[in-house]
Coordinates of C-alpha atoms in Angstrom, one line a residue:
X1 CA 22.6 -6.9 18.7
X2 CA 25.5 -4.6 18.4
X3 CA 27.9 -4.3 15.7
X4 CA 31.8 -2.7 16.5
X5 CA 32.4 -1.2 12.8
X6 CA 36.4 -1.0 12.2
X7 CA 38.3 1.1 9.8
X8 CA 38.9 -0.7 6.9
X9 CA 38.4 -0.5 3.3
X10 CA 35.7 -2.4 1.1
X11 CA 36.5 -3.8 -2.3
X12 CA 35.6 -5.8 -5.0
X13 CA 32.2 -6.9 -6.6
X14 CA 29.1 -7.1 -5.0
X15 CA 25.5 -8.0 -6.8
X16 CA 22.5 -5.9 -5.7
X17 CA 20.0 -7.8 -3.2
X18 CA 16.6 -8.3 -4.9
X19 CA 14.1 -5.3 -4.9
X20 CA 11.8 -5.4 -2.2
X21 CA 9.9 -3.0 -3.9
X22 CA 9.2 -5.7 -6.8
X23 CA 9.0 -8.6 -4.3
X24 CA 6.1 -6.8 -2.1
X25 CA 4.4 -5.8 -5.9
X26 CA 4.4 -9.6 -6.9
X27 CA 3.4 -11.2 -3.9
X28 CA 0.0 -9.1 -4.2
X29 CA -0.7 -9.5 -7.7
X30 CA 0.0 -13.1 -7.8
X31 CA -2.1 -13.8 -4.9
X32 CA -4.7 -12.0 -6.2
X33 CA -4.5 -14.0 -9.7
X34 CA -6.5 -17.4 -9.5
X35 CA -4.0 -20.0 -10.8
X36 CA 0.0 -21.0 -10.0
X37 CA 2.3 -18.3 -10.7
X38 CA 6.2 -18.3 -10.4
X39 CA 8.2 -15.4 -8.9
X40 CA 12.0 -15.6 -9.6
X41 CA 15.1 -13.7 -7.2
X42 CA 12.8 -13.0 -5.0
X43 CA 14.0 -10.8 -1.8
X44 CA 13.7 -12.7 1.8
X45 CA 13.4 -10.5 4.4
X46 CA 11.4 -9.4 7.4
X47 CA 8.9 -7.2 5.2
X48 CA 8.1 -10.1 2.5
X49 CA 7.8 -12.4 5.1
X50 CA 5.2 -10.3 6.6
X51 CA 3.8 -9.9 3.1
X52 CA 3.4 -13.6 2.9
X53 CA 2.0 -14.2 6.1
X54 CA -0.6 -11.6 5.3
X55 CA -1.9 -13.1 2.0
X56 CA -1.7 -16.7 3.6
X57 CA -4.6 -15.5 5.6
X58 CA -6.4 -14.4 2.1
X59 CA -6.3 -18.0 1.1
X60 CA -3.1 -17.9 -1.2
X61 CA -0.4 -20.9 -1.0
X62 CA 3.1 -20.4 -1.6
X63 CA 5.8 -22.8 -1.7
X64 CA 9.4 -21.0 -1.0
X65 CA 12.6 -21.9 -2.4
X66 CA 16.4 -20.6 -2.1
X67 CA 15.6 -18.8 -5.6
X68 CA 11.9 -18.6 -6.2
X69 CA 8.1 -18.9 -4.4
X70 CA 5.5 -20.7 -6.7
X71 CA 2.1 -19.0 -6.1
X72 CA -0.9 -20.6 -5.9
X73 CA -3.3 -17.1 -5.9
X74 CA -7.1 -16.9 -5.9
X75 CA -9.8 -14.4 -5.8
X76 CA -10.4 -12.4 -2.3
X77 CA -13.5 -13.9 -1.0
X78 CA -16.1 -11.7 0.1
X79 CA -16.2 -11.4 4.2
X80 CA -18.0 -9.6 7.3
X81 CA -14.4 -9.6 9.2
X82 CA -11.0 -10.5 8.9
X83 CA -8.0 -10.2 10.9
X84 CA -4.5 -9.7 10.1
X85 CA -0.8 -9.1 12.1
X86 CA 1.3 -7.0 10.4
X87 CA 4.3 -5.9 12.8
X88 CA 6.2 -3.4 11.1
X89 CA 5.9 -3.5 7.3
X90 CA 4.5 0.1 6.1
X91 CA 4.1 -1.5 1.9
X92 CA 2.3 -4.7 3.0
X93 CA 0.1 -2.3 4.9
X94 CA -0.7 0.1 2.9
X95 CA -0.8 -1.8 -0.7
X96 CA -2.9 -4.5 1.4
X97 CA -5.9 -2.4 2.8
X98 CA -7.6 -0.8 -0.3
X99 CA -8.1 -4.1 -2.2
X100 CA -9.0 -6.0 1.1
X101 CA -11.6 -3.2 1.7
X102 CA -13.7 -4.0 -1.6
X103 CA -13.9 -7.6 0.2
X104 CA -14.2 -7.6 3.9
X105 CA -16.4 -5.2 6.0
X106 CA -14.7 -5.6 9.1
X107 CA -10.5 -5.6 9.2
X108 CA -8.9 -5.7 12.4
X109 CA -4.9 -5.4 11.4
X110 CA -3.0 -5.8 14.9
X111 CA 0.5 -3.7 14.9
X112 CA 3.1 -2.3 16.7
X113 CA 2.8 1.4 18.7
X114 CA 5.6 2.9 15.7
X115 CA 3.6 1.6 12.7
X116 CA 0.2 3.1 14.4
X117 CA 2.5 6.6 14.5
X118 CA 3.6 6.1 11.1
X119 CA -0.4 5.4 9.8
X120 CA -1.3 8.7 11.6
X121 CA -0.8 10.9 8.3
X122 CA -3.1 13.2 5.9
X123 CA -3.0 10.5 3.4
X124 CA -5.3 8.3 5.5
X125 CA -7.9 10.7 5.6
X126 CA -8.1 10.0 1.6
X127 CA -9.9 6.9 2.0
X128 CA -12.9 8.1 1.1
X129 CA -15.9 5.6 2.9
X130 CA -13.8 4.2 5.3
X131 CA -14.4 4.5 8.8
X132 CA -11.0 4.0 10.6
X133 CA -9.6 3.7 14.1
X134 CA -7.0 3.3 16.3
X135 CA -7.5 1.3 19.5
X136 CA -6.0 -1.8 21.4
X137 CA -2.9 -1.9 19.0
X138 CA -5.0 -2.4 15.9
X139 CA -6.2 -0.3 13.3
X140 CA -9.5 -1.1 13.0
X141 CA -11.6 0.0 9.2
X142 CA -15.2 -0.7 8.6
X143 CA -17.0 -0.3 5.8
X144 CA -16.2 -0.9 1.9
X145 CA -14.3 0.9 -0.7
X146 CA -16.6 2.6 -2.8
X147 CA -15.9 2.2 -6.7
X148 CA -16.8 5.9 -8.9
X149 CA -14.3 8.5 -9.3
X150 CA -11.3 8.0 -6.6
X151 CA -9.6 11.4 -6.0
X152 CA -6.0 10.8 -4.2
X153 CA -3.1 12.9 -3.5
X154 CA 0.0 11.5 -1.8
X155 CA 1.4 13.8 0.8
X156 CA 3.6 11.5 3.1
X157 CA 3.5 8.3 0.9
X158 CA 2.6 6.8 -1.8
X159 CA 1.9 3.2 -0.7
X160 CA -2.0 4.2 -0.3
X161 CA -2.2 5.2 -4.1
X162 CA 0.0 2.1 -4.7
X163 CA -2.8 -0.2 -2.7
X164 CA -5.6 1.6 -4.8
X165 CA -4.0 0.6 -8.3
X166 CA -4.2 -3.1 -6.5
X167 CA -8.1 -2.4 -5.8
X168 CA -9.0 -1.1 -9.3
X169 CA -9.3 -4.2 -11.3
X170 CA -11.8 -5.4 -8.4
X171 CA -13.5 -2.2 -9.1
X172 CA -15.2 -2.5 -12.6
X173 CA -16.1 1.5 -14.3
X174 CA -14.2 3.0 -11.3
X175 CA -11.1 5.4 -12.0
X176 CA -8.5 6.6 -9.9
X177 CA -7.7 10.4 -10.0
X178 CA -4.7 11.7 -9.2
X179 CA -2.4 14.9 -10.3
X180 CA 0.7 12.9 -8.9
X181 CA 3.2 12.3 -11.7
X182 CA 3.6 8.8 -11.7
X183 CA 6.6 8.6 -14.3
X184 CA 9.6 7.2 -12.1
X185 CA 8.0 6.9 -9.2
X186 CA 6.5 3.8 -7.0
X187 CA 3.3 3.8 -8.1
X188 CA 4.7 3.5 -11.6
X189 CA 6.3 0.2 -10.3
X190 CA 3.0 -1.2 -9.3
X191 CA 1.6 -0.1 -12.8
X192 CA 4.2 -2.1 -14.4
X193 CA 3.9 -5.6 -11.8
X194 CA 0.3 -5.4 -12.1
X195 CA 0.6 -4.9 -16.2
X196 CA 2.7 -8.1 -15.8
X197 CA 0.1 -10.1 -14.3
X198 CA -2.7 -9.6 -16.6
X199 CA -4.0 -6.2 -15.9
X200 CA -4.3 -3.3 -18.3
X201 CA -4.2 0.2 -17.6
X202 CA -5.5 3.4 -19.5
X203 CA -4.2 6.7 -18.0
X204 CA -5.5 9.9 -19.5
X205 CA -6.0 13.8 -17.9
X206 CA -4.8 12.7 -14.7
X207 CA -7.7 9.4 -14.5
X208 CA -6.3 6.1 -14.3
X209 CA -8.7 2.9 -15.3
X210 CA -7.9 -0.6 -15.1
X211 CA -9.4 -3.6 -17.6
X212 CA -9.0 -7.2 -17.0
X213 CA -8.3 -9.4 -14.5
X214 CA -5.5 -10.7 -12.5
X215 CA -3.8 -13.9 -14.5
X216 CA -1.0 -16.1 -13.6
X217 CA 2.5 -15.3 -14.5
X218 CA 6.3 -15.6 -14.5
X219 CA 7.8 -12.8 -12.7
X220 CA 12.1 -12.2 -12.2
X221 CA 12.7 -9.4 -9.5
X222 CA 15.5 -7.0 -10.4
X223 CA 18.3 -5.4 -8.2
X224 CA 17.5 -2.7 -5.4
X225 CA 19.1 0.4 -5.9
X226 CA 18.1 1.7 -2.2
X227 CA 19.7 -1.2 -0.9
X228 CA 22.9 -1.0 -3.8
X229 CA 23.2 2.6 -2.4
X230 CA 25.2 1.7 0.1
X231 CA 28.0 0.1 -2.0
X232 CA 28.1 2.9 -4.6
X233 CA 28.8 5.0 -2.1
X234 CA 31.3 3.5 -1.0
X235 CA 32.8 3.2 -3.9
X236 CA 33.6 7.1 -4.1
X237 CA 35.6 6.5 -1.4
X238 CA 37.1 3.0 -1.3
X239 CA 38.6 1.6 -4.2
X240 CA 38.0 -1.1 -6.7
X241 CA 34.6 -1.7 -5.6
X242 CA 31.7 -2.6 -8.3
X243 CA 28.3 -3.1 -8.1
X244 CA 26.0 -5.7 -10.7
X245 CA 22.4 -6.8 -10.5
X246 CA 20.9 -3.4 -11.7
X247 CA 18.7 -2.9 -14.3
X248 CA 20.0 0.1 -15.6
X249 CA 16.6 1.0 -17.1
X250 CA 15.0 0.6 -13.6
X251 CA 11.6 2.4 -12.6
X252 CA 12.7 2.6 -9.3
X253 CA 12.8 5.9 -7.8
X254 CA 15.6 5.7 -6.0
X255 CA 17.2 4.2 -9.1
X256 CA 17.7 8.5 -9.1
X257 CA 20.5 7.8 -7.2
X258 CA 23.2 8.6 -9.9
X259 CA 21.2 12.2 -10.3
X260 CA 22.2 12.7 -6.8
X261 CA 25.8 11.7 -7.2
X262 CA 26.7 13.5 -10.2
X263 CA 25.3 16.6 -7.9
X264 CA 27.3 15.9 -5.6
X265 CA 30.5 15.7 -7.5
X266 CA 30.9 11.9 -7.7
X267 CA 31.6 10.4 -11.2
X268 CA 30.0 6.6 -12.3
X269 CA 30.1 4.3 -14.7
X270 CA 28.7 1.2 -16.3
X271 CA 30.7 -1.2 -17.5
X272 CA 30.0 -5.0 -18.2
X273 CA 27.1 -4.8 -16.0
X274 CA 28.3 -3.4 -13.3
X275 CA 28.1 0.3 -11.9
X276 CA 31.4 1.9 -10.1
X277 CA 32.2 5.1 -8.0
X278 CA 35.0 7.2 -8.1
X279 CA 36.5 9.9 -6.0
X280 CA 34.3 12.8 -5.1
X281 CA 35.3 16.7 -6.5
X282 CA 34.9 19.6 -4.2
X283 CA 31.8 21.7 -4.7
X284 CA 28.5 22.6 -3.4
X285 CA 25.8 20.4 -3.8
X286 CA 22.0 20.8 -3.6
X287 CA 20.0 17.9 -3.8
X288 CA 15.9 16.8 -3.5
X289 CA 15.0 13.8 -1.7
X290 CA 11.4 14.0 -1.6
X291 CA 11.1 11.3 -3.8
X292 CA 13.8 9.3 -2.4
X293 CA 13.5 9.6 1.2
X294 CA 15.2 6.1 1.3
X295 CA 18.5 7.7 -0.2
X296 CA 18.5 10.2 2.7
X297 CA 20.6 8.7 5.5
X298 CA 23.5 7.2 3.1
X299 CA 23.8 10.7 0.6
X300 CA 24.1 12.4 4.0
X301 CA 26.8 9.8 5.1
X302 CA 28.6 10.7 2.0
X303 CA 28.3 14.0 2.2
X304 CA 29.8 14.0 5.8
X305 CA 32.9 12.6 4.4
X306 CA 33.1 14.5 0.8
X307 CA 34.9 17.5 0.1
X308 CA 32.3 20.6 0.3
X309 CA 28.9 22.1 1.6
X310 CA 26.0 19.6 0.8
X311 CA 22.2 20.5 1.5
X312 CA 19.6 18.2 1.0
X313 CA 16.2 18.9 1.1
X314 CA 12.5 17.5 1.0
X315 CA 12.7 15.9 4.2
X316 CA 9.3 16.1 4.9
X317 CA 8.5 12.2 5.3
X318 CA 11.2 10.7 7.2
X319 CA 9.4 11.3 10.1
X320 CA 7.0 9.0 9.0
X321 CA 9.6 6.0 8.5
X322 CA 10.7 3.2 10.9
X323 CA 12.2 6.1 13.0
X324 CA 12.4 9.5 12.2
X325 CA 14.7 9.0 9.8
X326 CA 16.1 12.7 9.5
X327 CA 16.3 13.4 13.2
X328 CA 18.3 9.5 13.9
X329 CA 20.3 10.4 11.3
X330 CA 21.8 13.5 11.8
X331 CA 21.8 12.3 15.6
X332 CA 24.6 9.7 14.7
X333 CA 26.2 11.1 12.2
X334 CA 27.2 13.9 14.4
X335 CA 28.4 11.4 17.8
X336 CA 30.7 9.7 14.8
X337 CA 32.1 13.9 14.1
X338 CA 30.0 15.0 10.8
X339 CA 29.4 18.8 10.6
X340 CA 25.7 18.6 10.4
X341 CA 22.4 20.8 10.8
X342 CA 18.9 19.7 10.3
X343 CA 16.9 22.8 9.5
X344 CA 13.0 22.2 9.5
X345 CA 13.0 20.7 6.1
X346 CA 16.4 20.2 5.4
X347 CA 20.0 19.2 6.6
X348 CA 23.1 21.0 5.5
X349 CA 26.0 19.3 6.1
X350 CA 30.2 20.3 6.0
X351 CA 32.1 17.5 4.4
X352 CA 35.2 16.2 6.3
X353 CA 38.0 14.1 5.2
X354 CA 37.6 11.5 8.0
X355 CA 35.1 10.8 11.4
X356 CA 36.8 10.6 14.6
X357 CA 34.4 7.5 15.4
X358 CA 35.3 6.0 18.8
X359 CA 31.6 6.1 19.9
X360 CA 28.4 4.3 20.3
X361 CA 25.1 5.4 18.4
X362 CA 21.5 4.4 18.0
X363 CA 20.3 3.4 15.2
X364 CA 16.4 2.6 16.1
X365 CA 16.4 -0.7 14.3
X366 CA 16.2 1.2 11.5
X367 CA 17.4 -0.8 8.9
X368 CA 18.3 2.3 6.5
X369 CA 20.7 4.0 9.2
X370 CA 22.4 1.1 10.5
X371 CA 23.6 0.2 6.7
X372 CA 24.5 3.8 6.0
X373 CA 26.4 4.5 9.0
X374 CA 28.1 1.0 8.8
X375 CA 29.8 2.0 5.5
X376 CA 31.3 5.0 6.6
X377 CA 34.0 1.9 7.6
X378 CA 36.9 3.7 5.5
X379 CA 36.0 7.2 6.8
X380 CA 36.2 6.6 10.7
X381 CA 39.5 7.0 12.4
X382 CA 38.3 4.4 15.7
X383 CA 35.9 1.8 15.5
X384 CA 32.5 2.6 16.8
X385 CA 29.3 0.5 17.7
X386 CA 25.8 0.9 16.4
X387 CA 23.1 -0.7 18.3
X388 CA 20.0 -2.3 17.3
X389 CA 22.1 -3.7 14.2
X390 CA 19.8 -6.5 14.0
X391 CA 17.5 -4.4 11.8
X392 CA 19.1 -5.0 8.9
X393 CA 16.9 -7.9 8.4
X394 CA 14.0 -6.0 7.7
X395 CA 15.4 -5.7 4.0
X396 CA 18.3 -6.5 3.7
X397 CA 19.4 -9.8 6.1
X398 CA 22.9 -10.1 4.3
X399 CA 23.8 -7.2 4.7
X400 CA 26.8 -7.9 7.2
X401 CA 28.0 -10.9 5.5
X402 CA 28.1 -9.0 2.5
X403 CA 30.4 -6.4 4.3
X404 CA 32.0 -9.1 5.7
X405 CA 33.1 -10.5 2.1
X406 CA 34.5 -6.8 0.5
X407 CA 37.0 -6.7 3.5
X408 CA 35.0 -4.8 5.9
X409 CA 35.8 -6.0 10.0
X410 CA 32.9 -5.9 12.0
X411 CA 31.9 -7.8 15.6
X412 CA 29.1 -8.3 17.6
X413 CA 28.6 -7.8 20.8

């Protein structure tokens, strides 16, 4: 699919789609909890979907509805082999495998040619025990994990460590080590959905234990600032345009957002539950996005279009994403007319007052770009067409309509 962006100006309020950072988080830990559990706002999207379909082959049962899935969880069973399809989902992945491998001794997870790329990383070689292979489209690990003393140090992502919090509870004595700081970060979100199905967690000199077991709850998913990004961001340049549905106490990382913003010279506010935007002042920004590689393509979109020299740094794991994030995004942020440079680790960009558009750019299905470069919509002087739109529906699938509703013109070819 491709969508013809046109100038025009968004406005008005907006509600943040569901985390699907919390909605991957419950999925496991309710399916792993013997009993019915209830997840509330739930996100529905291409990921969770894949999510679902993976723990349906566990045994788990779910019955989905427009606002919640009731969870009927259980136990993994122990097995000799199991096989999964997981397409292009990188969290259902990663979270999935280290609790699966204190059950099954042989799993066979078949997957596209980009996800095999994206697997390819230092942080699989952490696995301890694992004997893991690439062949036929699969990744194929034998073996079990081992409990003991669990050393772990993200590099490229954190999703493994995430996946090993999962596995602990199934690991009675064992402890996970780890020098990473978990405050505000991912991992710290699968602390706290774990901690709200049953399981509790001592973490002391850098060794993290778990006691208990997984138990039935009642889980509400809050709003997703990665995905909220994009109409924040908007807002510094497009006016009258609010943003509810966050949890202004989030521990999600890219809840850091504001950080960046205020760096950047845009002001915010929170009002009445809802965040707003204003106007951008000239200066010269440095920001970090190591730990919110998600934020990359849309800070980079607003600093194409915001008075002043912006470098962003701690690029390191785009290229590990559903494209390589850094590379597609300076690559259509310069066809639409940004002053951009992407350096080996960073990208130093020359605000403009407006994009000369008028073109038509790749986004690689990757759902991250083709939001980011869609809301440059007030900053583009001709319409211009981004292809593969479709991705959007990895996690965000109402996306357009939402754009749609705020005023923004859009068609598809």
């Amino acid at each position: 699919m491709i969508a013809k962006i046109h100038p025009s100006k968004l406005r008005g309020e907006v509600s943040a789609p569901p985390s699907k950072s919390h909605t991957h988080r419950a999925l496991l830990a309710s399916a792993f909890a013997p009993g019915k559990s209830l997840i509330y706002n739930p996100l529905f999207c291409d990921d969770t979907r894949e999510t679902i379909r993976a723990l349906e082959k566990l045994g788990a049962g779910f019955e989905i509805y427009p606002d919640r899935i009731i969870v009927r969880g259980r136990k993994p069973e122990r097995r000799d082999f199991l096989s999964l399809e997981i397409p292009a989902s990188g969290s259902t992945l990663r979270m999935l495998v280290p609790p699966l491998k204190g059950f099954v001794e042989r799993l066979e997870i078949k997957t596209t040619p980009r996800m095999l790329e994206r697997l390819a990383s230092p942080d699989l070689e952490q696995l301890a025990g694992l004997n893991i292979s690439f062949r036929d489209g699969k990744v194929i690990l034998e073996g079990r994990l081992q409990g003991g003393s669990i050393s772990i140090e993200p590099v490229v992502t954190t999703q493994w460590l995430s996946g090993l919090i999962f596995a602990l509870p199934f690991l009675p004595g064992s402890e996970i080590r780890t020098s990473y700081p978990l405050a505000g970060s991912y991992p710290a979100l699968t602390l706290e959905v774990a901690q709200a199905f049953g399981i509790n967690f001592r973490f002391r000199n850098g060794s993290l234990r778990a006691e208990n077991h997984y138990l039935p709850a009642e889980y509400r998913v809050e709003g997703d600032y990665s995905a909220a990004a994009n109409w924040l961001v908007t807002g510094s340049f497009s006016s009258d345009l609010r943003v509810g549905g966050l949890n202004p106490a989030s521990q999600q990382p890219d809840s850091q957002l504001f950080a960046h913003l205020s760096a950047m010279g845009v002001p915010h506010k929170y009002e009445n539950g809802y965040f707003s935007c204003g106007a951008p002042k000239p200066l010269a920004a440095e920001i970090d996005v190591s730990r919110t590689p998600d934020l990359f393509p849309v800070l980079a979109a607003l600093a194409s279009v915001r008075p002043g020299v912006t470098r962003i740094s701690g690029l390191k794991k785009l290229k590990y994403k559903e494209s390589d994030r850094a590379e597609m995004t300076a690559r259509g942020l310069g066809m639409l007319g940004a002053d951009i440079k992407l350096l080996t680790e960073e990208a130093v960009i020359v605000g403009k007052e407006m994009l000369a558009g008028g073109v038509e750019i790749d986004a690689a299905g990757d759902h991250r770009l083709i939001m980011a470069f869609a809301i440059l919509s007030g900053k583009i002087k001709e319409p211009f067409a981004i292809r593969s739109a479709e991705g959007v529906s990895k996690s965000y699938p109402d996306f357009f309509k939402t754009f749609l509703s705020l005023g923004g013109r859009v068609e598809f070819l």
